Structure formats: C-alpha cells, structure tokens
mmCIF file of C-alpha atoms in Angstrom:
data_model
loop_
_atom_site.group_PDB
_atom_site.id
_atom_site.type_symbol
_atom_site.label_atom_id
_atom_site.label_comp_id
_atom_site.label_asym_id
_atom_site.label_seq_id
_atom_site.Cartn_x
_atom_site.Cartn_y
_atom_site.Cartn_z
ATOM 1 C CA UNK A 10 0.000 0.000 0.000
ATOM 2 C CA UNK A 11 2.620 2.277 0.798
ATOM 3 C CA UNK A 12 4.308 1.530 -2.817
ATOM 4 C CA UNK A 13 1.076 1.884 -4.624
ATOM 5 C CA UNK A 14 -0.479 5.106 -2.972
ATOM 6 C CA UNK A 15 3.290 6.974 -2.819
ATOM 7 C CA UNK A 16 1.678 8.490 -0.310
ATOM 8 C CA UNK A 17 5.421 8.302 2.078
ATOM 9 C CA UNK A 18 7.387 9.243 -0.595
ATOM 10 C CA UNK A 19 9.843 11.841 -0.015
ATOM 11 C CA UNK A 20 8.266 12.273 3.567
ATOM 12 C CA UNK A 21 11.371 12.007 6.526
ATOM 13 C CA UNK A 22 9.669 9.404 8.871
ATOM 14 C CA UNK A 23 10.140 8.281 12.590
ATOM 15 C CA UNK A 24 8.997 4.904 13.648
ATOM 16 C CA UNK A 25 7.623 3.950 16.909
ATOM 17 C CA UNK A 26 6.788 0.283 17.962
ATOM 18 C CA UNK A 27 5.462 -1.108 21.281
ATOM 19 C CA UNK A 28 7.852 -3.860 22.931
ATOM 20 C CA UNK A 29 6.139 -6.513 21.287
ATOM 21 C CA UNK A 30 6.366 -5.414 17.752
ATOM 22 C CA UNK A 31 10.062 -4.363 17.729
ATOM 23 C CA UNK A 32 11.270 -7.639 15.944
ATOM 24 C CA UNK A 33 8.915 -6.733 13.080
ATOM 25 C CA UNK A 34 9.558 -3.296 13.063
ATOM 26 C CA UNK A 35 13.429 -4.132 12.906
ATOM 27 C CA UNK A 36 13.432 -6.790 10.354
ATOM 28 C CA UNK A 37 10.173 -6.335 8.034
ATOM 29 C CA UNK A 38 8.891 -2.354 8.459
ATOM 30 C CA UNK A 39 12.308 -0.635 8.602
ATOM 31 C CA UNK A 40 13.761 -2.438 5.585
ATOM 32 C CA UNK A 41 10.617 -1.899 3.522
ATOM 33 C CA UNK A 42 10.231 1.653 4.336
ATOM 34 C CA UNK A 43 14.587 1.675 2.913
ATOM 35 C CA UNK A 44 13.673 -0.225 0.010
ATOM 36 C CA UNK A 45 11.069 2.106 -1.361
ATOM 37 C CA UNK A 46 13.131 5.525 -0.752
ATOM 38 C CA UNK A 47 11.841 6.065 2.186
ATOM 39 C CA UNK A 48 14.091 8.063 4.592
ATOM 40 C CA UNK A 49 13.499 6.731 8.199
ATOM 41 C CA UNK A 50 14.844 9.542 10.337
ATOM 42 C CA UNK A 51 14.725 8.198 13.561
ATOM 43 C CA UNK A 52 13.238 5.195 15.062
ATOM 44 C CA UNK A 53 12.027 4.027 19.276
ATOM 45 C CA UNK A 54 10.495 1.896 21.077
ATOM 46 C CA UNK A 55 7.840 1.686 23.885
ATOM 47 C CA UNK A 56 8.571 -0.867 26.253
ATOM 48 C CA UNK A 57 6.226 0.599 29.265
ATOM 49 C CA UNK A 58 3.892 -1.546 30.619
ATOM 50 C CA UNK A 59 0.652 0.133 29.295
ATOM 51 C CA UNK A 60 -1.150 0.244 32.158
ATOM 52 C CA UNK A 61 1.295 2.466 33.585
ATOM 53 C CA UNK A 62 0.495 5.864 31.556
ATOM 54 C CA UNK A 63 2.273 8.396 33.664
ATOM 55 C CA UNK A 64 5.542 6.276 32.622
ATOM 56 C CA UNK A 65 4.324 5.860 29.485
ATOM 57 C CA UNK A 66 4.032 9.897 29.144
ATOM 58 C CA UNK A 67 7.396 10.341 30.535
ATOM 59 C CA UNK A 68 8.985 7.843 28.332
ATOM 60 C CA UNK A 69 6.922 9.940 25.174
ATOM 61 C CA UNK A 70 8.240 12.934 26.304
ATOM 62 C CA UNK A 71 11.730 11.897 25.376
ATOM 63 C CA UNK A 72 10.683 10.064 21.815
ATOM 64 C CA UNK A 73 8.769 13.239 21.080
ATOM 65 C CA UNK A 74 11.772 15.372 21.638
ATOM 66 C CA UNK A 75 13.774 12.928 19.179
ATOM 67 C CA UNK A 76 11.070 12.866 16.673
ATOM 68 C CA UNK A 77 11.067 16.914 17.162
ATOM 69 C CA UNK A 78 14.977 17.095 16.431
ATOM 70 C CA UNK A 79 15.506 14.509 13.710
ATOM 71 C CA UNK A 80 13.221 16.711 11.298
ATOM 72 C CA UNK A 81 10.514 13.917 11.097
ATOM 73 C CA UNK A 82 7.230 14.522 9.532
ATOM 74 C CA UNK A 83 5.513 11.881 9.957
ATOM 75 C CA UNK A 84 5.363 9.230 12.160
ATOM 76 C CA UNK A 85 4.481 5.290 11.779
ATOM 77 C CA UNK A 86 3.381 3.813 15.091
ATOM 78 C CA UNK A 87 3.876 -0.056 15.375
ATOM 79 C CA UNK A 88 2.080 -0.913 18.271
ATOM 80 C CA UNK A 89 0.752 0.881 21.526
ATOM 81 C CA UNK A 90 -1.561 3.426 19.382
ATOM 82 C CA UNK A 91 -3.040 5.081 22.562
ATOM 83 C CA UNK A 92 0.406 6.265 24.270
ATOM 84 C CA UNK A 93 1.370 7.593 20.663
ATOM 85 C CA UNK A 94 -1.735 9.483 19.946
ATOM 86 C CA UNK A 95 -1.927 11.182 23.785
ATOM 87 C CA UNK A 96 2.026 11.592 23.071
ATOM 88 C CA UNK A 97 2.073 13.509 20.191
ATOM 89 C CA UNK A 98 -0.199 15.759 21.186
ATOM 90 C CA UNK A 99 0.681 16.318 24.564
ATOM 91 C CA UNK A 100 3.767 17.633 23.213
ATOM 92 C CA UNK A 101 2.772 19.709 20.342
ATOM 93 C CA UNK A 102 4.269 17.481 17.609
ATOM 94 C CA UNK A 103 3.468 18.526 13.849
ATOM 95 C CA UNK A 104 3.290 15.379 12.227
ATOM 96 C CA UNK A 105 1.446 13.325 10.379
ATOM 97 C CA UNK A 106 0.370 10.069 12.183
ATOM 98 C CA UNK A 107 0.530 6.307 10.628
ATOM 99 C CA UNK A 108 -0.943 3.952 12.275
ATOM 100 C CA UNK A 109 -0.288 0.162 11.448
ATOM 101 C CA UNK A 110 -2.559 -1.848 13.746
ATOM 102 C CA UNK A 111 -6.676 -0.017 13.001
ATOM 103 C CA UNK A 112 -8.088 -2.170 15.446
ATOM 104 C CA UNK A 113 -6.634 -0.032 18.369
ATOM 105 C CA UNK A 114 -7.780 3.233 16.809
ATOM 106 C CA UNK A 115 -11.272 1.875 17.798
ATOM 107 C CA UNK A 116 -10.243 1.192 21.298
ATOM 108 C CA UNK A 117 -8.621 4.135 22.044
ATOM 109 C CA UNK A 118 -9.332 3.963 25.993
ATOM 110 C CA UNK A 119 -10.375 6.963 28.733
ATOM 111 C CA UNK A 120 -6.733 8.145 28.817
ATOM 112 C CA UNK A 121 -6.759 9.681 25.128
ATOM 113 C CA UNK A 122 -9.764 11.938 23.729
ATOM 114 C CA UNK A 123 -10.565 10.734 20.518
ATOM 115 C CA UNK A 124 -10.819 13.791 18.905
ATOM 116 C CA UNK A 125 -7.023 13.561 19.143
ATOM 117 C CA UNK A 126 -6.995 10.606 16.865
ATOM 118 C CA UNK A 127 -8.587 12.831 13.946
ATOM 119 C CA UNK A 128 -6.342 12.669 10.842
ATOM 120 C CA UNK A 129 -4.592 9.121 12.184
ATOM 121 C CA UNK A 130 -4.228 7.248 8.931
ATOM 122 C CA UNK A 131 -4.024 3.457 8.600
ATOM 123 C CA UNK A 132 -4.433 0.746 6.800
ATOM 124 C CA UNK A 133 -8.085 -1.135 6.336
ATOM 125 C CA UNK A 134 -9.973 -3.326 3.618
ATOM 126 C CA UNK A 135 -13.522 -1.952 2.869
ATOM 127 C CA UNK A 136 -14.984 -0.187 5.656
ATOM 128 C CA UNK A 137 -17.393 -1.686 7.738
ATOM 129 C CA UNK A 138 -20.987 -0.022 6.020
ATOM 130 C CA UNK A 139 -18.837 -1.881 2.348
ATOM 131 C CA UNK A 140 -18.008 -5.021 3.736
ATOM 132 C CA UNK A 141 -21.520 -5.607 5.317
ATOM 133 C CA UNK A 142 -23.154 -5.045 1.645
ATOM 134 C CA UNK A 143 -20.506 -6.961 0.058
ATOM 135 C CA UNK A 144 -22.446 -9.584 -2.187
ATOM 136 C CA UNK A 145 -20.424 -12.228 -0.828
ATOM 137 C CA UNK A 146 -21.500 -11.427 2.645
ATOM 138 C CA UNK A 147 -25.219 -10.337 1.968
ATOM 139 C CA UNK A 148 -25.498 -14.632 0.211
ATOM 140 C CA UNK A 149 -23.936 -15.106 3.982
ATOM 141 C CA UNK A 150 -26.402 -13.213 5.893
ATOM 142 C CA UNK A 151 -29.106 -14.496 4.037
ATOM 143 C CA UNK A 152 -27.904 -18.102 4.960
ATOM 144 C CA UNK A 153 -27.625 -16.888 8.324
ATOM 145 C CA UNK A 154 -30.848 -15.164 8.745
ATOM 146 C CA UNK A 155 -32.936 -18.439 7.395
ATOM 147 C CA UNK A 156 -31.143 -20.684 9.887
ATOM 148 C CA UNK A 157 -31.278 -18.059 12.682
ATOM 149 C CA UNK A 158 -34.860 -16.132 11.710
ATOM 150 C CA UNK A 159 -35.448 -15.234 15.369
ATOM 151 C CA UNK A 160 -32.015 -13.458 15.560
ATOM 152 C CA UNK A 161 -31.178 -10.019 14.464
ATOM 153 C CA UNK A 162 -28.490 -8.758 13.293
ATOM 154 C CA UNK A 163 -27.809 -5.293 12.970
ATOM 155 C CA UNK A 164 -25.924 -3.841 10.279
ATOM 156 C CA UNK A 165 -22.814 -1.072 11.049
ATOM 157 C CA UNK A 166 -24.880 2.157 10.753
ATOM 158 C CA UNK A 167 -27.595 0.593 12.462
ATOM 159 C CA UNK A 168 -26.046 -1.235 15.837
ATOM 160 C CA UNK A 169 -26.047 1.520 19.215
ATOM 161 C CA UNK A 170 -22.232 2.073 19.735
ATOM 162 C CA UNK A 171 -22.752 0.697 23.024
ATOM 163 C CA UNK A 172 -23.955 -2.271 22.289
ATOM 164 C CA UNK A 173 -22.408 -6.032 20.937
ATOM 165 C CA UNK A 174 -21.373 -5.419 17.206
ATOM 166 C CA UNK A 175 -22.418 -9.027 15.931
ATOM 167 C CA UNK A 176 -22.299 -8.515 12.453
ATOM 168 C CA UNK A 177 -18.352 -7.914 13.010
ATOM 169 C CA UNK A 178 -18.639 -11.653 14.016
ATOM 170 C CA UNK A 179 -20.556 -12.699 11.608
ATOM 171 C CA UNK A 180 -18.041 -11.551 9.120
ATOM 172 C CA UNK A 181 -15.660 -13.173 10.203
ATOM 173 C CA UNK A 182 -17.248 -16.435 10.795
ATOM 174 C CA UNK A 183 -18.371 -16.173 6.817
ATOM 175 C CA UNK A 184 -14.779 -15.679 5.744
ATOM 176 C CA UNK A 185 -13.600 -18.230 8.293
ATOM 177 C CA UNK A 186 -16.061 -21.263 6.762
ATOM 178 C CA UNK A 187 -15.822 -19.764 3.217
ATOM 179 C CA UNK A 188 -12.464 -20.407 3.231
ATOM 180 C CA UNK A 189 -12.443 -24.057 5.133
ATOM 181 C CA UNK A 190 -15.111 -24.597 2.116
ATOM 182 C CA UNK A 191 -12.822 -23.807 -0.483
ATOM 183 C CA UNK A 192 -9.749 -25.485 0.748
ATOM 184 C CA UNK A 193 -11.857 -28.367 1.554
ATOM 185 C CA UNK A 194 -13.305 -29.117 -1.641
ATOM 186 C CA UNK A 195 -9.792 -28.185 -3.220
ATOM 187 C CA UNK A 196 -8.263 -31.225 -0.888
ATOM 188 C CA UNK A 197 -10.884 -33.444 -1.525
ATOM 189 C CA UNK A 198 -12.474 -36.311 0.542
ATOM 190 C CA UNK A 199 -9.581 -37.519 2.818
ATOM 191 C CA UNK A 200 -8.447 -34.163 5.155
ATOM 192 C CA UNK A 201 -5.016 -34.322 6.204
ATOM 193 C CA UNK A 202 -2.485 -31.813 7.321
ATOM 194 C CA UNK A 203 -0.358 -32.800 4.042
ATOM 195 C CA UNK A 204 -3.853 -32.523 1.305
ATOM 196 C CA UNK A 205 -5.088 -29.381 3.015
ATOM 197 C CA UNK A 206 -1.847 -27.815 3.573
ATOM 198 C CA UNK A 207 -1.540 -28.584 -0.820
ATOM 199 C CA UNK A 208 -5.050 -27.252 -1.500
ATOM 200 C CA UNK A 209 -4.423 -23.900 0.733
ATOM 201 C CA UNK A 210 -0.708 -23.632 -1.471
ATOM 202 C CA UNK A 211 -2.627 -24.327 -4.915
ATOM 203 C CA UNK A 212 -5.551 -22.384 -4.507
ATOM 204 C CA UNK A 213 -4.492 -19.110 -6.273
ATOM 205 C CA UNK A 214 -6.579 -16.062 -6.536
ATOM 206 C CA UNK A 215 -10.197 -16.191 -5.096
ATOM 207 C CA UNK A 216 -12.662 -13.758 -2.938
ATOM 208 C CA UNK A 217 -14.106 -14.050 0.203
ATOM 209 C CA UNK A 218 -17.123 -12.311 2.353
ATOM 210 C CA UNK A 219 -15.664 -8.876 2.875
ATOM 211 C CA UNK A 220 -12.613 -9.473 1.091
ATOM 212 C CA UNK A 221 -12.768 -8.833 -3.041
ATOM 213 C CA UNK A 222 -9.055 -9.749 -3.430
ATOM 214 C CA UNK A 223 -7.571 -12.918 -1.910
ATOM 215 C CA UNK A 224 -4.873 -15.690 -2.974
ATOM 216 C CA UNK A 225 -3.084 -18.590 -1.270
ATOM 217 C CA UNK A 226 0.203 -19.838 -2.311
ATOM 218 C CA UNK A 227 3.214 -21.280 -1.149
ATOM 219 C CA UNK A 228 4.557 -19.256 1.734
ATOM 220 C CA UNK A 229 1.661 -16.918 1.839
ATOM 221 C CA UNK A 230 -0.409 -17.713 4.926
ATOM 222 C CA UNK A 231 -2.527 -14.425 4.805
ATOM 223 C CA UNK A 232 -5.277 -14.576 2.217
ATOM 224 C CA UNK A 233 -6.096 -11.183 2.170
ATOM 225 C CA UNK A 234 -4.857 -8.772 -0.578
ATOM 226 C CA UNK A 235 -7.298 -6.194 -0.353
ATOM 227 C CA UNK A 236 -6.018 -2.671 1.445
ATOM 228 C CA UNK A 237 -6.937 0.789 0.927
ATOM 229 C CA UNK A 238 -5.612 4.355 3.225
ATOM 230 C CA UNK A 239 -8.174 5.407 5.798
ATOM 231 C CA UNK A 240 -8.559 8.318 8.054
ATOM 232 C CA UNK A 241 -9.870 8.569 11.399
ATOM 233 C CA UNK A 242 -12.248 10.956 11.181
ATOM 234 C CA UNK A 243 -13.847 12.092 14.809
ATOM 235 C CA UNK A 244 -17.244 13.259 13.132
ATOM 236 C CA UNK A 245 -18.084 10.148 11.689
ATOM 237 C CA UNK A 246 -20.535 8.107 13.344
ATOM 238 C CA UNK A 247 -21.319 8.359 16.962
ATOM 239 C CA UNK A 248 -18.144 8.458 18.260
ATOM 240 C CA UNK A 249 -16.014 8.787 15.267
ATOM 241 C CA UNK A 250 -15.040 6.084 12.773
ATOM 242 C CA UNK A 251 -12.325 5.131 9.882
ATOM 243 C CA UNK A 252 -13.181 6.343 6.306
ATOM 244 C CA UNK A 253 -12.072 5.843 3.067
ATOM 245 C CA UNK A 254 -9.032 8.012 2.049
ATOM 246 C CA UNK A 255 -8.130 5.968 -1.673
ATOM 247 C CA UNK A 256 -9.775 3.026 -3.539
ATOM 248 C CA UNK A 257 -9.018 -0.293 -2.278
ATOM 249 C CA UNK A 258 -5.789 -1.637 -3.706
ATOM 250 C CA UNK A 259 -4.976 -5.214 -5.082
ATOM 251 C CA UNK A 260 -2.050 -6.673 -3.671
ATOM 252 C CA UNK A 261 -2.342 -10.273 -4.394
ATOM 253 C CA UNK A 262 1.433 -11.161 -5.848
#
C-alpha cells in the first residue's frame, strides 16, 4: 500500500513500535520503508507496561523530543496506538500520524480523547458499512438469517455504539467457513495436514465475504490482498469512525 499510494514518498519518517512489535519493526517495516526511498529519520520503542500511563508519558516525552529534532514529519506507530496518539499531542508534535494496527484506533481507551486521533491514517480493507453489503456477505447473511430467523443482526450504521457489534462476528465467521469450504473441496475427501496444507498452497486467486481480493500460495499464509488508506475521522458516526481516504488496492502477488 505504501508503494502503490506513494503516499510516504519523499516524507522524513520516525517509527515507533510497542515492545512486542520491535522484531517486526526491525526486520520487516524498517527495511521496507529503505527499500522504497523512504528516509526513516529516527526510530524508538515503547517498552512501558501500558497500564502504567504516567511512565508511558514520561517515556513519550523523550521520543517526542527525538522525533522533534531529527526533522521527522511523519510518524508510523507499530504498536501501543493510545500512548502515541496522547504523546504527540501532549507535546505539540506537527506530524502526520501512521498507524499500522486499526483495530486499536477503535479502542482508544479513557486516557486519550478521541478527537485527538482525527487525521490518524491506517491501513483497512472496505470499511465496515462496504463489507456488510458486500455480495459475498449479503449470500452469507441471508444463509444466516434463514437458519437463525429469530435473531437479528444489525448492520454497522444501524447497531447503538454501546452495544455487541455481531455482524463484526458474523463476518468473520463467513470468511472463516468460506475459506475451510474452499480449501476443503480443493483437498478433496480424505483431510489431512499434508492434502489441506496442498489445496491452501494451490488455490491461487479467489474472494471471500468482505474481502474482493484474496490468494493462497506457497509461503503466503494471509489470504487477504485487499487494502486501501483510511482516516480517522472524529465526526463520523457516533463516536467517530475510519473512512475511506483511496480506492481499495490489489495486492495479491
């Protein structure tokens, strides 16, 4: 995604990961970022306990101050998206914020207003209003629904913020046993490690509920190859929500 939107390019970029994503950040993000012309300025790590946010705001204090003097403007955060966000703002920081992992830009916690998030950009497949009219996952529902016709599932614009977001599961659950399906019928009658680990690394280009563009192959574990740029965007919704920034991009290999 980075390659394909050029969004990066020519940008001087500090990178932040929590404790447990350092290894990555070291030997996959850093590298990639290199390979594509991408000048990393500086890079840190955040390996407070995050339950412990006045060390975590000490510890920010000093990666700000880096950030500040290496001339970085923008900054990738690997990890730990809530001590970034309340970070960077706490100390005034002019940059534009990447964030790799979206999941935590929805669970932001009490410590960080949300309206602090707004402008965060990350990395998402279709958004959750797309991927819950995907036809692939409205054949799903409809299987559901005549199976389950006393339950009701609430779509994203539709469910209270406060309350269980089920058709989240349900999504995944469609992709899940879409997926065992077509492996399945790809190995055949006898299931083995060996004939469903061949199916999985001969099954090539396909699509899934919620995901247009996937592919197996060998050494490719991840089927999904569909990404687009989003932007937090604290208007959004009840209480703020990801949007679209590009078109979603096909990276199958």
């Amino acid at each position: 995604v980075y390659k394909r939107q050029g969004r990066l390019q020519g940008r001087s970029v500090a990178v932040v990961s929590g404790d447990e994503n350092q290894a990555d950040t070291d030997a996959i993000l850093v590298p990639e970022l290199h390979e594509r012309g991408i000048e990393v300025a500086d890079t840190a790590v955040n390996d407070v306990i995050g339950t412990d946010i006045p060390a975590e705001d000490t510890l920010w204090d000093v990666i700000a101050e880096r950030i500040r003097s290496a001339g970085a403007d923008a900054v990738i955060v690997n990890g730990d998206t809530t001590a970034a966000i309340r970070g960077i703002v706490r100390n005034g920081l002019d940059v534009e914020v990447w964030v790799l992992e979206q999941g935590q830009l929805a669970s932001l916690g009490d410590s960080v207003d949300r309206d602090d998030a707004e402008g965060t950009i990350t990395i998402q497949g279709l958004t959750d209003t797309e991927a819950w009219d995907e036809p692939l996952m409205q054949q799903c529902r409809q299987v559901f629904g005549d199976a389950n016709p006393d339950v009701v599932v609430e779509g994203p614009d539709e469910v209270a913020l406060e309350a269980p977001h089920w058709n989240t599961a349900l999504g995944q659950a469609c992709r899940e046993v879409t997926l065992f399906e077509l492996i399945a019928t790809a190995a055949g009658p006898v299931l083995t490690p060996d004939s469903v680990r061949a199916a999985a690394d001969g099954l090539g280009e396909f699509s899934l509920p919620t995901v247009p563009n996937a592919s197996l192959g060998p050494g490719k574990p991840d089927a999904n190859d569909s990404a687009r740029l989003t932007v937090w965007d604290s208007t959004a919704g009840e209480d703020g929500r990801l949007v679209a920034l590009t078109e979603i991009t096909d990276l199958t290999p």
